[in-house]
Amino acid sequence: MIDKSEGLAVFRTVRGLAGGAALIVALAACGSNGDDGASAVGGAGAAGGKSKAAVVVTEDMIRTALISKTAAPKGWRTVGGVQIREGGDSLRECEAQTQTNCGGFVSVGSTTLFLEEGATVSESSIRYSIVSFRSVDDAKAGLKGMAAEARRKAGADAKPLKVSAGADETDAFTGPHTEVMMRVGSALVRLESGNLTESQPQPYGDFAKLQIDRLHKTAEGKNPDA
């Protein structure tokens, strides 16, 4: 069951011709009551309660926000760096993840953390993805489709998982495979485990919050690795 907030945001889309990049500038955002009282990316949280400019979601920001080698938690390592899909491959990745037509889709990127085994890495992993859209409504539709497809594949093995990481909406489950799917403003953040047991690693909330915090910093114009 998706935990929904009541946040609202109005967006204007400005498409630059150079590189075909899409720039989304939020004109206004109201504070919301998501997992931890967080609002849209860059918006006011529970403490401030004041409206402020929300999110700028671009391909470059996705690349910056995804977890880097220096930000990997102790005992984990990124391999291969950030992967940004382009052109038709980008849209097909969105469609595969959300099982929707991806209305309002902007860009998608991913990176993978591997559990270290001494000087090498194991096959145990957590894959992070960020999928950006033009509006909150577009992202909500994407999350709905993503969660439905992930749960369909997991079947009866899926067990509810409570994750509180500062997102506006969250759907998470665990079992032989763990999925954490979150919406932050008009962007989706997804964690997918590979070859990890139900208790490994714990808590998943820490891994989710790491990515959410980096996305917020990037939206504020800060370098999350600084």
GROMACS .gro file of C-alpha atoms in nm:
model
  226
    1MET     CA    1   0.000   0.000   0.000
    2ILE     CA    2   0.149   0.336  -0.100
    3ASP     CA    3   0.176   0.597   0.178
    4LYS     CA    4   0.054   0.919   0.012
    5SER     CA    5   0.122   1.280   0.104
    6GLU     CA    6  -0.090   1.578   0.013
    7GLY     CA    7   0.183   1.796  -0.138
    8LEU     CA    8   0.098   2.005  -0.443
    9ALA     CA    9   0.335   2.164  -0.692
   10VAL     CA   10   0.290   2.360  -1.013
   11PHE     CA   11   0.557   2.320  -1.277
   12ARG     CA   12   0.657   2.498  -1.595
   13THR     CA   13   0.862   2.297  -1.844
   14VAL     CA   14   1.133   2.474  -2.038
   15ARG     CA   15   1.305   2.265  -2.304
   16GLY     CA   16   1.648   2.378  -2.418
   17LEU     CA   17   1.760   2.287  -2.767
   18ALA     CA   18   2.122   2.229  -2.666
   19GLY     CA   19   2.167   1.859  -2.600
   20GLY     CA   20   1.789   1.816  -2.593
   21ALA     CA   21   1.796   1.848  -2.213
   22ALA     CA   22   1.470   1.918  -2.033
   23LEU     CA   23   1.465   2.166  -1.748
   24ILE     CA   24   1.179   2.162  -1.502
   25VAL     CA   25   1.133   2.470  -1.289
   26ALA     CA   26   0.881   2.455  -1.008
   27LEU     CA   27   0.688   2.776  -0.960
   28ALA     CA   28   0.535   2.694  -0.625
   29ALA     CA   29   0.516   2.413  -0.373
   30CYS     CA   30   0.320   2.360  -0.053
   31GLY     CA   31   0.460   2.170   0.245
   32SER     CA   32   0.345   1.808   0.247
   33ASN     CA   33   0.304   1.531   0.499
   34GLY     CA   34   0.499   1.240   0.352
   35ASP     CA   35   0.703   0.976   0.537
   36ASP     CA   36   0.895   1.229   0.744
   37GLY     CA   37   0.697   1.544   0.672
   38ALA     CA   38   0.909   1.614   0.364
   39SER     CA   39   0.786   1.813   0.069
   40ALA     CA   40   0.893   1.808  -0.296
   41VAL     CA   41   1.266   1.809  -0.370
   42GLY     CA   42   1.403   2.143  -0.257
   43GLY     CA   43   1.074   2.236  -0.087
   44ALA     CA   44   1.002   2.311   0.277
   45GLY     CA   45   1.010   2.029   0.529
   46ALA     CA   46   0.806   1.973   0.839
   47ALA     CA   47   1.015   2.211   1.048
   48GLY     CA   48   0.995   2.516   0.824
   49GLY     CA   49   0.639   2.480   0.699
   50LYS     CA   50   0.699   2.756   0.443
   51SER     CA   51   0.650   2.729   0.070
   52LYS     CA   52   0.962   2.760  -0.143
   53ALA     CA   53   1.079   2.681  -0.495
   54ALA     CA   54   1.066   2.306  -0.543
   55VAL     CA   55   1.257   2.097  -0.791
   56VAL     CA   56   1.484   2.123  -1.090
   57VAL     CA   57   1.513   1.778  -1.247
   58THR     CA   58   1.761   1.735  -1.530
   59GLU     CA   59   1.974   1.456  -1.669
   60ASP     CA   60   2.285   1.620  -1.525
   61MET     CA   61   2.126   1.644  -1.181
   62ILE     CA   62   2.037   1.276  -1.187
   63ARG     CA   63   2.401   1.199  -1.264
   64THR     CA   64   2.515   1.422  -0.976
   65ALA     CA   65   2.264   1.291  -0.724
   66LEU     CA   66   2.320   0.918  -0.774
   67ILE     CA   67   2.557   0.767  -0.518
   68SER     CA   68   2.922   0.815  -0.606
   69LYS     CA   69   3.227   0.605  -0.518
   70THR     CA   70   3.317   0.840  -0.232
   71ALA     CA   71   2.961   0.832  -0.092
   72ALA     CA   72   2.926   0.451  -0.086
   73PRO     CA   73   2.854   0.322   0.267
   74LYS     CA   74   3.131   0.135   0.446
   75GLY     CA   75   3.158  -0.220   0.316
   76TRP     CA   76   3.002  -0.131  -0.020
   77ARG     CA   77   3.150  -0.023  -0.351
   78THR     CA   78   3.015   0.123  -0.673
   79VAL     CA   79   3.129  -0.051  -0.991
   80GLY     CA   80   3.096   0.093  -1.340
   81GLY     CA   81   2.981   0.438  -1.230
   82VAL     CA   82   2.651   0.607  -1.314
   83GLN     CA   83   2.459   0.482  -1.616
   84ILE     CA   84   2.244   0.739  -1.796
   85ARG     CA   85   2.015   0.607  -2.070
   86GLU     CA   86   1.971   0.832  -2.372
   87GLY     CA   87   1.723   0.871  -2.656
   88GLY     CA   88   1.486   0.581  -2.716
   89ASP     CA   89   1.673   0.361  -2.468
   90SER     CA   90   1.589   0.612  -2.195
   91LEU     CA   91   1.216   0.602  -2.265
   92ARG     CA   92   1.216   0.223  -2.293
   93GLU     CA   93   1.385   0.199  -1.953
   94CYS     CA   94   1.112   0.418  -1.801
   95GLU     CA   95   0.842   0.207  -1.963
   96ALA     CA   96   1.003  -0.114  -1.839
   97GLN     CA   97   1.032   0.014  -1.483
   98THR     CA   98   0.684   0.167  -1.458
   99GLN     CA   99   0.484  -0.040  -1.709
  100THR     CA  100   0.322   0.287  -1.820
  101ASN     CA  101   0.350   0.504  -2.132
  102CYS     CA  102   0.573   0.738  -1.925
  103GLY     CA  103   0.380   1.056  -1.993
  104GLY     CA  104   0.591   1.356  -1.894
  105PHE     CA  105   0.910   1.150  -1.877
  106VAL     CA  106   1.239   1.343  -1.868
  107SER     CA  107   1.535   1.115  -1.791
  108VAL     CA  108   1.651   0.805  -1.603
  109GLY     CA  109   1.982   0.699  -1.452
  110SER     CA  110   2.112   0.424  -1.228
  111THR     CA  111   2.412   0.304  -1.030
  112THR     CA  112   2.483  -0.013  -0.833
  113LEU     CA  113   2.642  -0.076  -0.495
  114PHE     CA  114   2.813  -0.412  -0.446
  115LEU     CA  115   2.888  -0.570  -0.109
  116GLU     CA  116   3.263  -0.597  -0.058
  117GLU     CA  117   3.439  -0.925   0.010
  118GLY     CA  118   3.787  -0.825   0.119
  119ALA     CA  119   3.965  -0.662  -0.173
  120THR     CA  120   3.698  -0.768  -0.422
  121VAL     CA  121   3.321  -0.738  -0.450
  122SER     CA  122   3.053  -1.004  -0.420
  123GLU     CA  123   2.745  -1.062  -0.635
  124SER     CA  124   2.526  -0.910  -0.362
  125SER     CA  125   2.410  -0.566  -0.467
  126ILE     CA  126   2.165  -0.277  -0.438
  127ARG     CA  127   2.072  -0.101  -0.762
  128TYR     CA  128   1.965   0.264  -0.736
  129SER     CA  129   1.756   0.432  -1.005
  130ILE     CA  130   1.624   0.787  -1.039
  131VAL     CA  131   1.344   0.848  -1.290
  132SER     CA  132   1.240   1.211  -1.346
  133PHE     CA  133   0.915   1.352  -1.483
  134ARG     CA  134   0.773   1.693  -1.574
  135SER     CA  135   0.516   1.705  -1.295
  136VAL     CA  136   0.414   1.552  -0.965
  137ASP     CA  137   0.111   1.389  -1.130
  138ASP     CA  138   0.334   1.227  -1.394
  139ALA     CA  139   0.558   1.091  -1.119
  140LYS     CA  140   0.262   0.964  -0.917
  141ALA     CA  141   0.139   0.767  -1.217
  142GLY     CA  142   0.490   0.629  -1.265
  143LEU     CA  143   0.518   0.518  -0.902
  144LYS     CA  144   0.177   0.352  -0.913
  145GLY     CA  145   0.278   0.146  -1.216
  146MET     CA  146   0.626   0.070  -1.081
  147ALA     CA  147   0.493  -0.058  -0.748
  148ALA     CA  148   0.221  -0.269  -0.911
  149GLU     CA  149   0.470  -0.437  -1.145
  150ALA     CA  150   0.728  -0.500  -0.871
  151ARG     CA  151   0.467  -0.655  -0.644
  152ARG     CA  152   0.326  -0.865  -0.930
  153LYS     CA  153   0.670  -1.014  -0.990
  154ALA     CA  154   0.732  -1.074  -0.618
  155GLY     CA  155   0.397  -1.245  -0.569
  156ALA     CA  156   0.318  -1.406  -0.233
  157ASP     CA  157   0.681  -1.377  -0.121
  158ALA     CA  158   0.651  -1.000  -0.070
  159LYS     CA  159   0.632  -0.886   0.292
  160PRO     CA  160   0.556  -0.524   0.397
  161LEU     CA  161   0.865  -0.319   0.478
  162LYS     CA  162   0.850   0.009   0.669
  163VAL     CA  163   1.092   0.264   0.527
  164SER     CA  164   1.103   0.626   0.644
  165ALA     CA  165   1.352   0.829   0.441
  166GLY     CA  166   1.188   1.167   0.378
  167ALA     CA  167   0.997   1.085   0.059
  168ASP     CA  168   0.649   1.211  -0.036
  169GLU     CA  169   0.529   0.857  -0.118
  170THR     CA  170   0.684   0.520  -0.043
  171ASP     CA  171   0.606   0.159  -0.133
  172ALA     CA  172   0.845  -0.106  -0.003
  173PHE     CA  173   0.850  -0.481   0.051
  174THR     CA  174   1.105  -0.747   0.139
  175GLY     CA  175   1.155  -1.121   0.123
  176PRO     CA  176   1.400  -1.305  -0.106
  177HIS     CA  177   1.406  -0.976  -0.300
  178THR     CA  178   1.371  -0.625  -0.154
  179GLU     CA  179   1.227  -0.320  -0.331
  180VAL     CA  180   1.203   0.036  -0.204
  181MET     CA  181   1.016   0.273  -0.440
  182MET     CA  182   0.977   0.640  -0.347
  183ARG     CA  183   0.848   0.961  -0.498
  184VAL     CA  184   1.017   1.292  -0.414
  185GLY     CA  185   0.836   1.573  -0.593
  186SER     CA  186   0.842   1.484  -0.963
  187ALA     CA  187   1.122   1.227  -0.933
  188LEU     CA  188   1.114   0.857  -0.844
  189VAL     CA  189   1.390   0.687  -0.646
  190ARG     CA  190   1.413   0.308  -0.655
  191LEU     CA  191   1.629   0.057  -0.465
  192GLU     CA  192   1.642  -0.305  -0.583
  193SER     CA  193   1.835  -0.576  -0.400
  194GLY     CA  194   2.024  -0.851  -0.578
  195ASN     CA  195   2.141  -1.174  -0.411
  196LEU     CA  196   2.072  -1.035  -0.065
  197THR     CA  197   1.880  -1.211   0.212
  198GLU     CA  198   1.581  -1.059   0.391
  199SER     CA  199   1.801  -0.941   0.680
  200GLN     CA  200   2.090  -0.816   0.468
  201PRO     CA  201   2.148  -0.524   0.488
  202GLN     CA  202   1.942  -0.361   0.760
  203PRO     CA  203   1.798  -0.108   0.787
  204TYR     CA  204   1.710  -0.032   0.426
  205GLY     CA  205   1.590   0.308   0.543
  206ASP     CA  206   1.951   0.421   0.582
  207PHE     CA  207   2.031   0.325   0.223
  208ALA     CA  208   1.716   0.500   0.100
  209LYS     CA  209   1.780   0.815   0.305
  210LEU     CA  210   2.134   0.839   0.165
  211GLN     CA  211   1.993   0.873  -0.187
  212ILE     CA  212   1.705   1.102  -0.087
  213ASP     CA  213   1.944   1.339   0.093
  214ARG     CA  214   2.175   1.352  -0.210
  215LEU     CA  215   1.879   1.433  -0.435
  216HIS     CA  216   1.771   1.717  -0.204
  217LYS     CA  217   2.123   1.864  -0.194
  218THR     CA  218   2.153   1.846  -0.571
  219ALA     CA  219   1.818   2.020  -0.614
  220GLU     CA  220   1.941   2.297  -0.385
  221GLY     CA  221   2.239   2.354  -0.614
  222LYS     CA  222   2.486   2.184  -0.378
  223ASN     CA  223   2.738   1.915  -0.465
  224PRO     CA  224   2.647   1.614  -0.245
  225ASP     CA  225   3.009   1.497  -0.254
  226ALA     CA  226   3.147   1.827  -0.124
   0.00000   0.00000   0.00000
